[in-house]
Backbone as JSON, one array per atom type, in Angstrom:
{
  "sequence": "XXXXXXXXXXXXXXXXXXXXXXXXXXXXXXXXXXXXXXXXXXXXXXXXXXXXXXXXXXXXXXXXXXXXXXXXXXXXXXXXXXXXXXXXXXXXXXXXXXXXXXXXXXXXXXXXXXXXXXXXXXXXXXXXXXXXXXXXXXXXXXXXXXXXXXXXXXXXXXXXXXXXXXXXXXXXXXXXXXXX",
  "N": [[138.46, 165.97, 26.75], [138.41, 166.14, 30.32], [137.83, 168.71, 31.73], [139.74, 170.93, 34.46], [139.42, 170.84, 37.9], [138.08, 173.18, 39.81], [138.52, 174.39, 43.75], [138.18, 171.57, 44.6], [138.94, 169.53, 47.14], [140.41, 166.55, 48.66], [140.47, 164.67, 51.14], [142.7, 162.09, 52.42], [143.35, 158.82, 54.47], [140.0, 158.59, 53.18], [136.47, 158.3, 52.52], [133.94, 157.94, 50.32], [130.85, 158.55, 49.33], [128.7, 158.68, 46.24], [125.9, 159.26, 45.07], [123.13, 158.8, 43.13], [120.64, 158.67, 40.33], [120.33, 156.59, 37.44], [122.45, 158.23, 35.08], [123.28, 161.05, 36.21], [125.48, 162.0, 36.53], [127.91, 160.51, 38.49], [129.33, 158.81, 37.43], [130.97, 160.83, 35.83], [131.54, 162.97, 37.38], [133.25, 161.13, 38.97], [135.47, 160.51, 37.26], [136.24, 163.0, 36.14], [137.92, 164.06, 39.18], [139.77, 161.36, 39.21], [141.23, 162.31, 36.32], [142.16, 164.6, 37.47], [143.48, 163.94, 39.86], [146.04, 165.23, 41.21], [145.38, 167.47, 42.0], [143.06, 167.15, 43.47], [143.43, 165.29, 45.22], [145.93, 166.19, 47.36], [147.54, 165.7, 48.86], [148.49, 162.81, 48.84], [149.63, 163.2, 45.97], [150.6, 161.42, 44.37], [149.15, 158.59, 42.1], [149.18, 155.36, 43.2], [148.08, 152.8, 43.02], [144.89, 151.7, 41.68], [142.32, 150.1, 42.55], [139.07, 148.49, 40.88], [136.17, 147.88, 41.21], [133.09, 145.99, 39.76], [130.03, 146.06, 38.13], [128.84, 145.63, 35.78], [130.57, 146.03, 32.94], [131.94, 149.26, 31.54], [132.08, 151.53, 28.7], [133.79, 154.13, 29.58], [135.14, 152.52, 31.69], [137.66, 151.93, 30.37], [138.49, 154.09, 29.1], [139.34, 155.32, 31.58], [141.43, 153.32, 31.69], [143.09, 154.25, 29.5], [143.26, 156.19, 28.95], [143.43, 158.19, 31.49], [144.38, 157.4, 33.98], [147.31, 157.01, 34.85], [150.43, 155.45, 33.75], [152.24, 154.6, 35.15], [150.89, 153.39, 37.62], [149.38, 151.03, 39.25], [147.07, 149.24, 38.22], [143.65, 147.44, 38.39], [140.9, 146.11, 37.42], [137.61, 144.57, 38.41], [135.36, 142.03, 38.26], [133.35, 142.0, 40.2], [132.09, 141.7, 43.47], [133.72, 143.35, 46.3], [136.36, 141.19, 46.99], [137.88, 139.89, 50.28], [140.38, 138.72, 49.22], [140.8, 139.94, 46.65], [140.91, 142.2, 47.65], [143.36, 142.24, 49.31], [145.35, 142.62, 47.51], [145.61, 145.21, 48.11], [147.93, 147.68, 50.01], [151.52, 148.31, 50.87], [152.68, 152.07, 51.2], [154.51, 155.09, 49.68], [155.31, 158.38, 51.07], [153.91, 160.12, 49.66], [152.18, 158.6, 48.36], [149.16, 156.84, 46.55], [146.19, 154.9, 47.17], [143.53, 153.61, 45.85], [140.26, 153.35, 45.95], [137.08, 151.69, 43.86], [134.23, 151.27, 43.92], [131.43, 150.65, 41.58], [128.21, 150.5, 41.06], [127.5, 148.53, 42.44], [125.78, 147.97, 45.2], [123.5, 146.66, 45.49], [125.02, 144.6, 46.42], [125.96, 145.49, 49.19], [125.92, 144.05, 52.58], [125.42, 141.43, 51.9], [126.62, 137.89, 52.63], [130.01, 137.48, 53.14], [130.94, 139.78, 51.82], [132.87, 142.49, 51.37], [132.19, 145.3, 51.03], [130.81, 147.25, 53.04], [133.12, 146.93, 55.04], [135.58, 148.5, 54.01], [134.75, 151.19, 53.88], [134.69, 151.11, 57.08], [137.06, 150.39, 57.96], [139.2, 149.72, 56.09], [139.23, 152.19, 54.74], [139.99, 154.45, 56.41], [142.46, 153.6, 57.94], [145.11, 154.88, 57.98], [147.84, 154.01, 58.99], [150.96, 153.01, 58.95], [151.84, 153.81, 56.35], [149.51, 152.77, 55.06], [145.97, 152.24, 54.26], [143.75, 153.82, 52.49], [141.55, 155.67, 49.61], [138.28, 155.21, 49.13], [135.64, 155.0, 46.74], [132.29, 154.88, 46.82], [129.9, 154.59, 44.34], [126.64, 154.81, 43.69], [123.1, 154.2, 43.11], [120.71, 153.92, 44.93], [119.83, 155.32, 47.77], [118.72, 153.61, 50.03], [119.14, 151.09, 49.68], [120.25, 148.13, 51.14], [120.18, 147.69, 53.29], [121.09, 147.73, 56.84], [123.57, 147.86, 56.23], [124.09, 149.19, 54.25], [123.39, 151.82, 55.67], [125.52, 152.03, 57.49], [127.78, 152.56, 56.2], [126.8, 154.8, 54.98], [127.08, 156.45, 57.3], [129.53, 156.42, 57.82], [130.97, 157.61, 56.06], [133.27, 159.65, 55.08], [132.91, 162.19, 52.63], [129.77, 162.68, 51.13], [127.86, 162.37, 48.26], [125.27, 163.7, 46.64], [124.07, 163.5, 43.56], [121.82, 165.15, 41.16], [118.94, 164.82, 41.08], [115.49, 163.81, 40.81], [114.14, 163.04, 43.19], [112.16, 161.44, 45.81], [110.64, 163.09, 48.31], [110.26, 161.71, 50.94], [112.86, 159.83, 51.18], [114.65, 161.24, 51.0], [114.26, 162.99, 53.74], [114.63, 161.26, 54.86], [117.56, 160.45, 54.92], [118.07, 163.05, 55.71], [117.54, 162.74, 58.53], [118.81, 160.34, 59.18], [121.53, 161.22, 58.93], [122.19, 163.66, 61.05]],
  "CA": [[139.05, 165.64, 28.03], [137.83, 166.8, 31.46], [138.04, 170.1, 32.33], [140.48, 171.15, 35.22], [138.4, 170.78, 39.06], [138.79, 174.13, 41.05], [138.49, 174.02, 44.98], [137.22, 170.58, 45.19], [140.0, 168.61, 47.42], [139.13, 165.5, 49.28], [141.11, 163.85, 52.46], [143.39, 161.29, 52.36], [142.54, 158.3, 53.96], [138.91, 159.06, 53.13], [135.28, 157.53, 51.84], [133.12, 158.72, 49.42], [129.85, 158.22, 48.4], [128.18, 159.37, 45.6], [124.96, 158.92, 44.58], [122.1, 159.37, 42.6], [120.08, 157.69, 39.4], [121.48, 156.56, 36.16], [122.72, 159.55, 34.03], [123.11, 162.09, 36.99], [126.86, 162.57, 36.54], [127.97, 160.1, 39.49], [130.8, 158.58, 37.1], [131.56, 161.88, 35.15], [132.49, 163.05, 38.79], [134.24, 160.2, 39.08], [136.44, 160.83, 35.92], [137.41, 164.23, 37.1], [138.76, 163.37, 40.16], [141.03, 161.11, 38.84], [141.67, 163.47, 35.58], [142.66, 165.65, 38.63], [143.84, 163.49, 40.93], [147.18, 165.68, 42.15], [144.77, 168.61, 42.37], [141.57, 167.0, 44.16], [144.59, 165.26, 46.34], [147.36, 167.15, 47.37], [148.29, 165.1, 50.43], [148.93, 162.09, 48.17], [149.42, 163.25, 44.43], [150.92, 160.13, 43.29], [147.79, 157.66, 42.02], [149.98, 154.0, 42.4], [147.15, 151.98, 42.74], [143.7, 151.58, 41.51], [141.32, 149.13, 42.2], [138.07, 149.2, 40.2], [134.92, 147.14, 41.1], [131.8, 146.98, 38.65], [128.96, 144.58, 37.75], [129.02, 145.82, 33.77], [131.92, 146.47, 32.53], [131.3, 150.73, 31.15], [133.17, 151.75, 27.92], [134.06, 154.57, 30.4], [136.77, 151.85, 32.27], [138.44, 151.72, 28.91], [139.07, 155.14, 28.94], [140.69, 155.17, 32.69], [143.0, 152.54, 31.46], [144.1, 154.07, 28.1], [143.87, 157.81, 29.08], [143.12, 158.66, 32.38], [145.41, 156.53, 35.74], [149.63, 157.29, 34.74], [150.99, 154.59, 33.05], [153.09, 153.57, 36.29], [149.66, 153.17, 38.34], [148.85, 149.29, 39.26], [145.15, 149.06, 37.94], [142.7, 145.99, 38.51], [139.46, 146.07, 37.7], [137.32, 143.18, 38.81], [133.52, 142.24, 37.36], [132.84, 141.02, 40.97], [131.65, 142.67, 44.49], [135.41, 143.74, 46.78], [136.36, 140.12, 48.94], [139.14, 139.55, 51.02], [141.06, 138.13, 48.48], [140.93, 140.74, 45.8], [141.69, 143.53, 48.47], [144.54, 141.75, 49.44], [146.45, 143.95, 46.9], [146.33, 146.71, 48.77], [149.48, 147.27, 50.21], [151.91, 149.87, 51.6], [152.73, 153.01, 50.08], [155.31, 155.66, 50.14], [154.59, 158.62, 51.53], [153.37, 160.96, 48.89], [150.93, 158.08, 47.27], [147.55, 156.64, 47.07], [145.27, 154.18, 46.52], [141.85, 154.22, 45.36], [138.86, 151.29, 45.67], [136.17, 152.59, 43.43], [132.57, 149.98, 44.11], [130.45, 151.14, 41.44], [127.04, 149.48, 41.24], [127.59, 147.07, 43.35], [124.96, 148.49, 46.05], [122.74, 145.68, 45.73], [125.71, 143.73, 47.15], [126.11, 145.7, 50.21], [125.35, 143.04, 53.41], [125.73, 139.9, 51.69], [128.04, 137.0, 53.64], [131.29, 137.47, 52.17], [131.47, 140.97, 50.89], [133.63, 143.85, 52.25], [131.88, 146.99, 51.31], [130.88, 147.55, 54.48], [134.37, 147.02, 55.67], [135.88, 149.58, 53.14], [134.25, 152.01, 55.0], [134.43, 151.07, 58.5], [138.32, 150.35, 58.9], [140.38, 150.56, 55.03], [139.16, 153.85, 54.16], [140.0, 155.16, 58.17], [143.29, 153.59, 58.73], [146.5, 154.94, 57.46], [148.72, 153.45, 59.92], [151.98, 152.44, 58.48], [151.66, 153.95, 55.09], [148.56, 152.09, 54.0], [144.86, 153.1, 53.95], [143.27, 154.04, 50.74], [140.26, 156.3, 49.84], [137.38, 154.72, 48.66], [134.63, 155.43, 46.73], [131.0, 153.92, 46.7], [128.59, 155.14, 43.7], [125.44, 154.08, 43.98], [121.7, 154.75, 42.58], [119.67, 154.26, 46.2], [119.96, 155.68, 49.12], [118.23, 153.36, 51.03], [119.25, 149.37, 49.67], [121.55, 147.37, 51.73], [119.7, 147.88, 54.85], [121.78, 148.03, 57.92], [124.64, 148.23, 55.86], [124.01, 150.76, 53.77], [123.23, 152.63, 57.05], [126.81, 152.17, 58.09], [128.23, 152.91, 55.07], [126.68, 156.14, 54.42], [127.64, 157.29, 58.77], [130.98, 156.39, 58.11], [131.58, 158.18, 54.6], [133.87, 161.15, 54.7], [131.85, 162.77, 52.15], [128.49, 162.2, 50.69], [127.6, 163.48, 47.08], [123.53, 163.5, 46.04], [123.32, 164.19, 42.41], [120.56, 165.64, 40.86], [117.45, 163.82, 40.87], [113.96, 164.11, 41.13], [113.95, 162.66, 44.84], [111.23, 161.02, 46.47], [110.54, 164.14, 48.99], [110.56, 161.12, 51.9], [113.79, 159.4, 51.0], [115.68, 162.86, 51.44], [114.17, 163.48, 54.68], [114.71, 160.13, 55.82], [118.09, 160.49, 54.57], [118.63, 163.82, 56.79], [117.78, 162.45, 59.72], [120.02, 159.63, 59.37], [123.02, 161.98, 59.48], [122.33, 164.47, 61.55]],
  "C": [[138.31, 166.39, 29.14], [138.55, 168.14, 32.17], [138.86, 170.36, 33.68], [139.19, 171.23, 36.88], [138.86, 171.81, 39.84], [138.0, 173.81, 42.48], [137.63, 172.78, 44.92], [138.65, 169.24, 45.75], [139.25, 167.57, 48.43], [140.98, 165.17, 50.11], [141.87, 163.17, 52.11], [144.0, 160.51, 53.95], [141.27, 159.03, 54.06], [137.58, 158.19, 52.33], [134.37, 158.44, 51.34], [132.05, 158.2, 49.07], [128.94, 158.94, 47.49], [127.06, 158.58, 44.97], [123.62, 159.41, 44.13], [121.35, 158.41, 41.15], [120.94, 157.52, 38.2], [121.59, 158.17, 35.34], [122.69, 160.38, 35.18], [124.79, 162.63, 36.97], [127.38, 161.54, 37.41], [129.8, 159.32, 38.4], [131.64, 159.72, 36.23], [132.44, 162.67, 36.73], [133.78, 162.63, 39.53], [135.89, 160.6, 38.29], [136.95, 161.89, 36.2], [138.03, 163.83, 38.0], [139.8, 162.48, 39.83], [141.8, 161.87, 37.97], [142.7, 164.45, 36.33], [143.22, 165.06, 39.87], [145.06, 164.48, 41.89], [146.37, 167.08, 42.41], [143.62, 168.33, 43.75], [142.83, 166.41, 45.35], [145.75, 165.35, 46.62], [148.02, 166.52, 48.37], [149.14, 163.9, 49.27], [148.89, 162.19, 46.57], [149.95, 162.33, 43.61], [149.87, 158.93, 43.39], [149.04, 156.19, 42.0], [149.07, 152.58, 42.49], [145.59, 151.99, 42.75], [143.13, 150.22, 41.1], [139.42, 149.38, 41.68], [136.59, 147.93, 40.52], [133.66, 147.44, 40.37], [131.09, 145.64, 38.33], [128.7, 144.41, 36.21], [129.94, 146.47, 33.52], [130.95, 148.05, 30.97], [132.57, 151.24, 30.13], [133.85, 153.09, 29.12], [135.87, 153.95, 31.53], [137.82, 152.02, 31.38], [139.03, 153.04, 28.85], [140.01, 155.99, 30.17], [141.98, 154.6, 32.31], [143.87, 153.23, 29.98], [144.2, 155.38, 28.77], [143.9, 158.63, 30.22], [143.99, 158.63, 34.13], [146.81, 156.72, 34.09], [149.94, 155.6, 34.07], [151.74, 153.56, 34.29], [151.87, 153.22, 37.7], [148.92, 151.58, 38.61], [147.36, 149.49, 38.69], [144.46, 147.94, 37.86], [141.28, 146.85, 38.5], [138.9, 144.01, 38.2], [135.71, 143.4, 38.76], [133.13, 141.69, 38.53], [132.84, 142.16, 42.44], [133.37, 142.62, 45.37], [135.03, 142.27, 47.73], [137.83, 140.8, 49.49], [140.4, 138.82, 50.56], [141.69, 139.14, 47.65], [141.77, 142.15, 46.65], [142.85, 143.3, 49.19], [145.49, 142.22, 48.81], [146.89, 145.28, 47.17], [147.44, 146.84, 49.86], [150.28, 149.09, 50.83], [152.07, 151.0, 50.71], [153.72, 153.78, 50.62], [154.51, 156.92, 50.93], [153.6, 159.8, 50.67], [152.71, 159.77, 47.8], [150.19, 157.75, 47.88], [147.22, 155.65, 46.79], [143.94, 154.39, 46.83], [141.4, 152.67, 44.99], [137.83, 151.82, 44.81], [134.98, 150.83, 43.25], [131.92, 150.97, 43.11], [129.13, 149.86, 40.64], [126.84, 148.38, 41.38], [126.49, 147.29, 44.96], [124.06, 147.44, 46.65], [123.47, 144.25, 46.87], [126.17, 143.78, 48.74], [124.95, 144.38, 51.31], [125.79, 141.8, 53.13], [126.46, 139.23, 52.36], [129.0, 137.17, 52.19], [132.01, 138.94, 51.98], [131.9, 142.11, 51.75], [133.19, 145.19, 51.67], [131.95, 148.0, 52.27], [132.23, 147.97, 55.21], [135.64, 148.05, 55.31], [136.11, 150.72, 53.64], [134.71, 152.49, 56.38], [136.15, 150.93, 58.69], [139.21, 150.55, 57.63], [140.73, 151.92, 54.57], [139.71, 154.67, 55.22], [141.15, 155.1, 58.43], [144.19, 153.67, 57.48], [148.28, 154.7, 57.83], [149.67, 152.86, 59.17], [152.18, 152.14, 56.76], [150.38, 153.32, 54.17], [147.19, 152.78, 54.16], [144.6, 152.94, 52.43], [141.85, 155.47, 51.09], [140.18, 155.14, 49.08], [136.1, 155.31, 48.35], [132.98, 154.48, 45.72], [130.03, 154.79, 45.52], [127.73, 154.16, 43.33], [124.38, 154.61, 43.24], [120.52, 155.26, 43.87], [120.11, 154.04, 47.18], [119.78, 154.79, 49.95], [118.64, 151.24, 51.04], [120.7, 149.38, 50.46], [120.91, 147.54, 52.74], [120.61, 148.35, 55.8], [122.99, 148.71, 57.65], [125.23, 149.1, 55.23], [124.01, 151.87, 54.52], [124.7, 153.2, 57.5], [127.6, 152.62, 57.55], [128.29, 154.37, 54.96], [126.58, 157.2, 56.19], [128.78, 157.72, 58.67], [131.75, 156.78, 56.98], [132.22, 159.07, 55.12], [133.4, 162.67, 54.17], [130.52, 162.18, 51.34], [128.45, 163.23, 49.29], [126.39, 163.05, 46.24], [124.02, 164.3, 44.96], [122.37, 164.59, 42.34], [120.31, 165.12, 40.32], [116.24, 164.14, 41.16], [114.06, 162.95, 42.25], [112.58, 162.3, 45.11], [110.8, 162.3, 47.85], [110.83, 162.68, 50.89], [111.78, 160.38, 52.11], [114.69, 160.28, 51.14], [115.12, 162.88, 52.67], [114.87, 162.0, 55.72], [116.22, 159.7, 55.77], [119.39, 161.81, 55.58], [118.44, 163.4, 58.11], [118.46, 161.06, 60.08], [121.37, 160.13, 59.66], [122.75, 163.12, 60.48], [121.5, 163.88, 62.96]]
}
């Protein structure tokens, strides 16, 4: 099982991105954080809904749903990029819960007509107005696909989390002077 997470708390609403290459930890990260969910968030320690986006289904999901999200926790996964349809389940909440969007490698999909990544970001992850909101979190492999949107994405995160990788030395710089 996953080890207990000391000081690592995160916002509520809030956006996350984490990223880095395959095998860098980016869903072991993941897995804590929920493991730990009433620790990592203390504002909302009740998990009552999780939505799960993914392009390959990762024995990993299997082990959210049997051992990991509460038993009384809505859970959807979906083998398809977040629309306006699917996120349509998100919904109000009391005031001590949460919900959680988790996009993982779906990156390539950022921009496309149709797809709300972008939008995740820019106004679900931001607004908690009348019990709703969510965090959300984006893991990714590269920094730099999705163009514009990726851009917007990674302004309007909350937090940012670079695994460890052997980096391109220009993709990090080009990377700091995007945020700062």
């Amino acid at each position: 099982m996953y080890e207990p997470i000391e000081n690592f708390y995160l916002s509520y609403p809030s956006s996350v991105c984490v990223l880095g290459p395959s095998c860098s930890g980016k869903s072991t990260l993941m897995m804590k954080a929920l493991h730990n969910w009433p620790t990592v968030c203390p504002l909302r320690p009740k998990l009552k809904r999780l939505l799960l986006f993914y392009s390959i289904w990762q024995p990993i999901y299997r082990q959210i749903r049997d051992e990991i999200v509460p038993s009384d926790c809505e859970l959807l996964f979906f083998q398809e990029e977040p629309t306006e349809t699917n996120l349509s389940t998100l919904g109000p909440l009391a005031e001590n819960e949460a919900q959680l969007v988790i996009v993982d490698d779906l990156a390539n999909k950022v921009g496309q007509k149709g797809n709300c990544i972008e939008r995740l970001f820019t106004a679900i992850a931001h607004h908690a107005g009348a019990g709703s909101g969510a965090q959300v979190w984006l893991l990714s492999q590269d920094l730099q696909q999705g163009g514009d949107s990726m851009r917007c994405i990674r302004k309007n995160a909350t937090y940012l989390f670079l695994m460890p990788a052997i980096l391109n030395g220009n993709a990090l710089e080009t990377l700091q002077r995007s945020l700062f």
